[in-house]
XYZ file of C-alpha atoms in Angstrom:
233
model
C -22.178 -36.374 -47.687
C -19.145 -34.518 -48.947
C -18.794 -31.186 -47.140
C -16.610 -28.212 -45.655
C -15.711 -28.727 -42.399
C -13.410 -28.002 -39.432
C -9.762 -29.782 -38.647
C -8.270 -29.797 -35.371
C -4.580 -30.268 -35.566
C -3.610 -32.018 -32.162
C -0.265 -30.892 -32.363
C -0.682 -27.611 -32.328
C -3.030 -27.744 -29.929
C -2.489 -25.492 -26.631
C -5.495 -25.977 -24.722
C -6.475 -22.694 -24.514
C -10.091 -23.661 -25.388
C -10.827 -20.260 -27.053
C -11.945 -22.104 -29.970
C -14.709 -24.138 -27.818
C -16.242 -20.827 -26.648
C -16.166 -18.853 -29.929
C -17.986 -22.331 -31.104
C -21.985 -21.573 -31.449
C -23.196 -24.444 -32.026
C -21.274 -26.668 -29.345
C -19.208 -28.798 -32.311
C -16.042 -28.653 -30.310
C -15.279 -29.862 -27.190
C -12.076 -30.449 -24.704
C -10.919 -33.762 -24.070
C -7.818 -34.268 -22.166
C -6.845 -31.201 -22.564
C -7.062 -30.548 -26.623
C -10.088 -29.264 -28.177
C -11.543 -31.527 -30.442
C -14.367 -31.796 -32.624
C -17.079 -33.471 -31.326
C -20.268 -33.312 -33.112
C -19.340 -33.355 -36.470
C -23.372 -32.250 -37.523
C -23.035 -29.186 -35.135
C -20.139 -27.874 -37.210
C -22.066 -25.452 -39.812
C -18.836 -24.942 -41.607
C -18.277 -21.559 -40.979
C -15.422 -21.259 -39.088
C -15.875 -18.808 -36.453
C -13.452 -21.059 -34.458
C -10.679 -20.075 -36.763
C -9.632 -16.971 -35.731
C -9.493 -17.161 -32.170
C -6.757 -20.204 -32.588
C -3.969 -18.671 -31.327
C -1.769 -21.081 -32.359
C -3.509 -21.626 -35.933
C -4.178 -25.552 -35.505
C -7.504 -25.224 -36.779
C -8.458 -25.247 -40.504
C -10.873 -26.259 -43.184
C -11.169 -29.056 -44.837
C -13.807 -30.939 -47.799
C -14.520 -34.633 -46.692
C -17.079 -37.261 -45.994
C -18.572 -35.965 -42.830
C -22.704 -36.410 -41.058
C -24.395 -33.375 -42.434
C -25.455 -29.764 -40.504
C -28.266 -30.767 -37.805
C -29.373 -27.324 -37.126
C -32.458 -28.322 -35.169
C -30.165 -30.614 -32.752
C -28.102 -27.454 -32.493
C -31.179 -25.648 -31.241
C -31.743 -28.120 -29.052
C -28.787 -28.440 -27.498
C -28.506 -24.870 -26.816
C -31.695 -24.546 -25.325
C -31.020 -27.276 -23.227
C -27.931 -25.733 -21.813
C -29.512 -22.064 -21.573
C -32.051 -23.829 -18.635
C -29.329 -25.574 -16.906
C -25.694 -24.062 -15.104
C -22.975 -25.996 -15.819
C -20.847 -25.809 -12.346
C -17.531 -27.007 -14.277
C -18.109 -24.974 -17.008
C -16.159 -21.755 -17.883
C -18.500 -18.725 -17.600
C -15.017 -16.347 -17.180
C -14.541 -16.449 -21.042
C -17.493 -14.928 -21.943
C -17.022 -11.296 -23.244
C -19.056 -8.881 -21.718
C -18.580 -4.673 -21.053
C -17.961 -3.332 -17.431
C -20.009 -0.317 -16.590
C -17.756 1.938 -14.118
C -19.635 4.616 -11.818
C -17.603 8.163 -11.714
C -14.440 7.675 -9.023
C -15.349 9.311 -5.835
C -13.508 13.242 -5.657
C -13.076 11.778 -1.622
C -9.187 12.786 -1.012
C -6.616 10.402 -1.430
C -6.401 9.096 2.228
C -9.929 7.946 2.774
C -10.783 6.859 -1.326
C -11.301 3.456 -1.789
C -9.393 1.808 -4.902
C -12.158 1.682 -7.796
C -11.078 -1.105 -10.720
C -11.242 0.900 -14.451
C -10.965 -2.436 -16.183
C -13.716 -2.064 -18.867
C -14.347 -5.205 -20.182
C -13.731 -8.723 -19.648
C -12.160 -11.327 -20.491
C -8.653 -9.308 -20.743
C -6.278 -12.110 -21.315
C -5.101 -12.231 -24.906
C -5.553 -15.433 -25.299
C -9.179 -15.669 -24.465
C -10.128 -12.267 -25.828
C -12.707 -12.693 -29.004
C -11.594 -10.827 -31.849
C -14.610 -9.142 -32.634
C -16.757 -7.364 -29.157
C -18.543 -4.449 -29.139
C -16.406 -3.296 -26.979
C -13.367 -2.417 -29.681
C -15.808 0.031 -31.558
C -13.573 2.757 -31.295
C -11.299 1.649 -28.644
C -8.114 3.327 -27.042
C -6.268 -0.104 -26.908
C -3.988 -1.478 -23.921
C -1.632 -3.894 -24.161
C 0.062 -4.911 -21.016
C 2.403 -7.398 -19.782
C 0.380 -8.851 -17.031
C 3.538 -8.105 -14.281
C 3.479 -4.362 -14.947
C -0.022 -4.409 -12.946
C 1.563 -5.590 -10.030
C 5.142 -3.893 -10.535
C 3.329 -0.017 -10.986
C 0.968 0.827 -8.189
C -1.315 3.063 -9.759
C -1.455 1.036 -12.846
C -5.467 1.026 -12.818
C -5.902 4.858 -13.139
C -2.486 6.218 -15.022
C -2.805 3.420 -17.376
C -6.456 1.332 -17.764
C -8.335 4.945 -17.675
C -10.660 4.659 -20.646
C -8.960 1.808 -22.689
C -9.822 -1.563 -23.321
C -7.350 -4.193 -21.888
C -5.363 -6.437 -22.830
C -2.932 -8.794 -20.690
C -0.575 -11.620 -21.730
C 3.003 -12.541 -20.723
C 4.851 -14.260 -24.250
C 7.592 -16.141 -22.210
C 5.075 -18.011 -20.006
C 2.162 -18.164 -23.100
C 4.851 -19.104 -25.271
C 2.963 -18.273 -28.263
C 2.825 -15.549 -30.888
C 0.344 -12.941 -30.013
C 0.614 -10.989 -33.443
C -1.943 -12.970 -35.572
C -4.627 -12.251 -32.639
C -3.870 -8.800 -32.497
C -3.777 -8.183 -35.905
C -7.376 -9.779 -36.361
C -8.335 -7.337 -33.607
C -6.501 -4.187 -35.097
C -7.841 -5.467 -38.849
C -11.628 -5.917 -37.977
C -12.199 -3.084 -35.453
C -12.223 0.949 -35.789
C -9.058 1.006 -33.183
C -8.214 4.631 -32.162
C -4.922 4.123 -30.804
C -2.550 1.639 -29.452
C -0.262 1.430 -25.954
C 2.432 -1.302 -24.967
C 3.205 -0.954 -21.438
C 5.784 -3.863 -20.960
C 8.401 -4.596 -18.713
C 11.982 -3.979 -18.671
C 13.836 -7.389 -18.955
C 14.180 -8.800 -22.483
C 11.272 -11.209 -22.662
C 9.248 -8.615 -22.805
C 9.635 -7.170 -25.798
C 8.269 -10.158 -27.112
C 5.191 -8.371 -26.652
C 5.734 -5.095 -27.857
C 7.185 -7.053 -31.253
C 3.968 -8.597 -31.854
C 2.044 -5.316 -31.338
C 4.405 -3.745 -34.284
C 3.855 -6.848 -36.347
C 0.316 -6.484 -35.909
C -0.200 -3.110 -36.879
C 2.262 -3.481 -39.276
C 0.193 -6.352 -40.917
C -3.126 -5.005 -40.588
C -2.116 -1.847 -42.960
C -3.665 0.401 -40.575
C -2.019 3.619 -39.402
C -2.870 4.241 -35.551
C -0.845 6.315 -33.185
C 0.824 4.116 -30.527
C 3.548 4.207 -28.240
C 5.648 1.893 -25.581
C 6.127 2.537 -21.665
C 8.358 0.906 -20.479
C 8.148 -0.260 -16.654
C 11.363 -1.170 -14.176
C 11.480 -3.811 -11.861
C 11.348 -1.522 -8.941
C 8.206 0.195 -10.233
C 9.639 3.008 -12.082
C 8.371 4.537 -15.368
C 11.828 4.473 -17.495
C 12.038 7.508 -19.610
């Protein structure tokens, strides 16, 4: 039958396999590294694959292809909800971090408490749409300022949801993600703490592209971090 369905350009392919995870119904799969559509009668057509591409190699397309098998589907996922998968990638899955109160214990004897609030945190893994984001204080971070600014976890995570990427060593563009996120959640505000070499404002230029393109005005601003730790004014 002649339907809608899923493409998979291999080229722009990065293996990120965020697409395979944001994939219900188990269509796509990874094969030597590039995700690739498997089962085409597990694909349902609707795309929720699409906008977790972070490199926009997936699309639609209207061809000869085995029609929707939604009771296979239903098998298949109840076949893999009574089974662990040991080489399987539980890590993407989102889910929301409950944090007790940090201990008033003085400095000396306090224990370092994590305020990450959600997980994953890596941009490119991050769905678009979490319950988390419902009224979020955003964070976006170059991942080296968490190990350049000691007390990164409580002057900067706090109450915000995080977000971590590096664009030199990514290499891709992170502003079609984040304006999806921006777009389709009720964001409160918006902070870029990035580094202070010039790769790194490849990440606080696809922040202001994505707010920019998602028409949305939020209050954000940019910290700035030097290489010796230092907060630059």
């Amino acid at each position: 039958m002649k339907r809608k369905i899923i493409k998979i350009d291999e080229e722009k392919c990065n293996g990120c396999s965020a697409c395979a995870t944001a994939c219900h119904e188990g269509a796509i799969e990874m094969v030597n590294g590039k995700a690739k559509l498997a089962k085409e009668d597990f694909c349902d057509g609707f795309g929720d694959c699409l906008p977790v591409c972070p490199t926009g190699a997936i699309s639609f397309e209207e061809r000869e292809a085995a029609a929707y098998d939604e009771r296979a589907v239903n098998e298949a996922k109840m076949k893999k909800q009574l089974k662990t998968h040991p080489c399987g990638c539980p890590g993407t899955s989102a889910k929301t971090i409950e944090r007790k109160p940090v201990s008033s214990c003085p400095p000396s004897t306090q224990s370092v408490s994590s305020r990450l609030r959600q997980w994953p945190c890596q941009i490119k893994l991050v769905p678009t749409n979490a319950p988390y984001f419902d009224n979020a204080h955003l964070l976006i971070a170059a991942d080296c300022t968490a190990y350049a600014y000691g007390n990164f976890h409580n002057d900067f995570i706090g109450n915000k949801i995080t977000l971590i990427g590096c664009p030199k060593l990514d290499a891709v563009d992170y502003s079609e993600k984040l304006t999806a996120i921006i777009s389709g959640n009720d964001i409160k505000s918006v902070t870029v703490v990035r580094m202070e070499v010039p790769c790194c404002g490849g990440i606080e230029h696809a922040v202001k592209k994505a707010l920019m393109d998602s028409g949305k005005f939020i209050p954000w601003q940019v910290i700035t971090i030097s290489t010796d730790g230092r907060i630059i004014e």
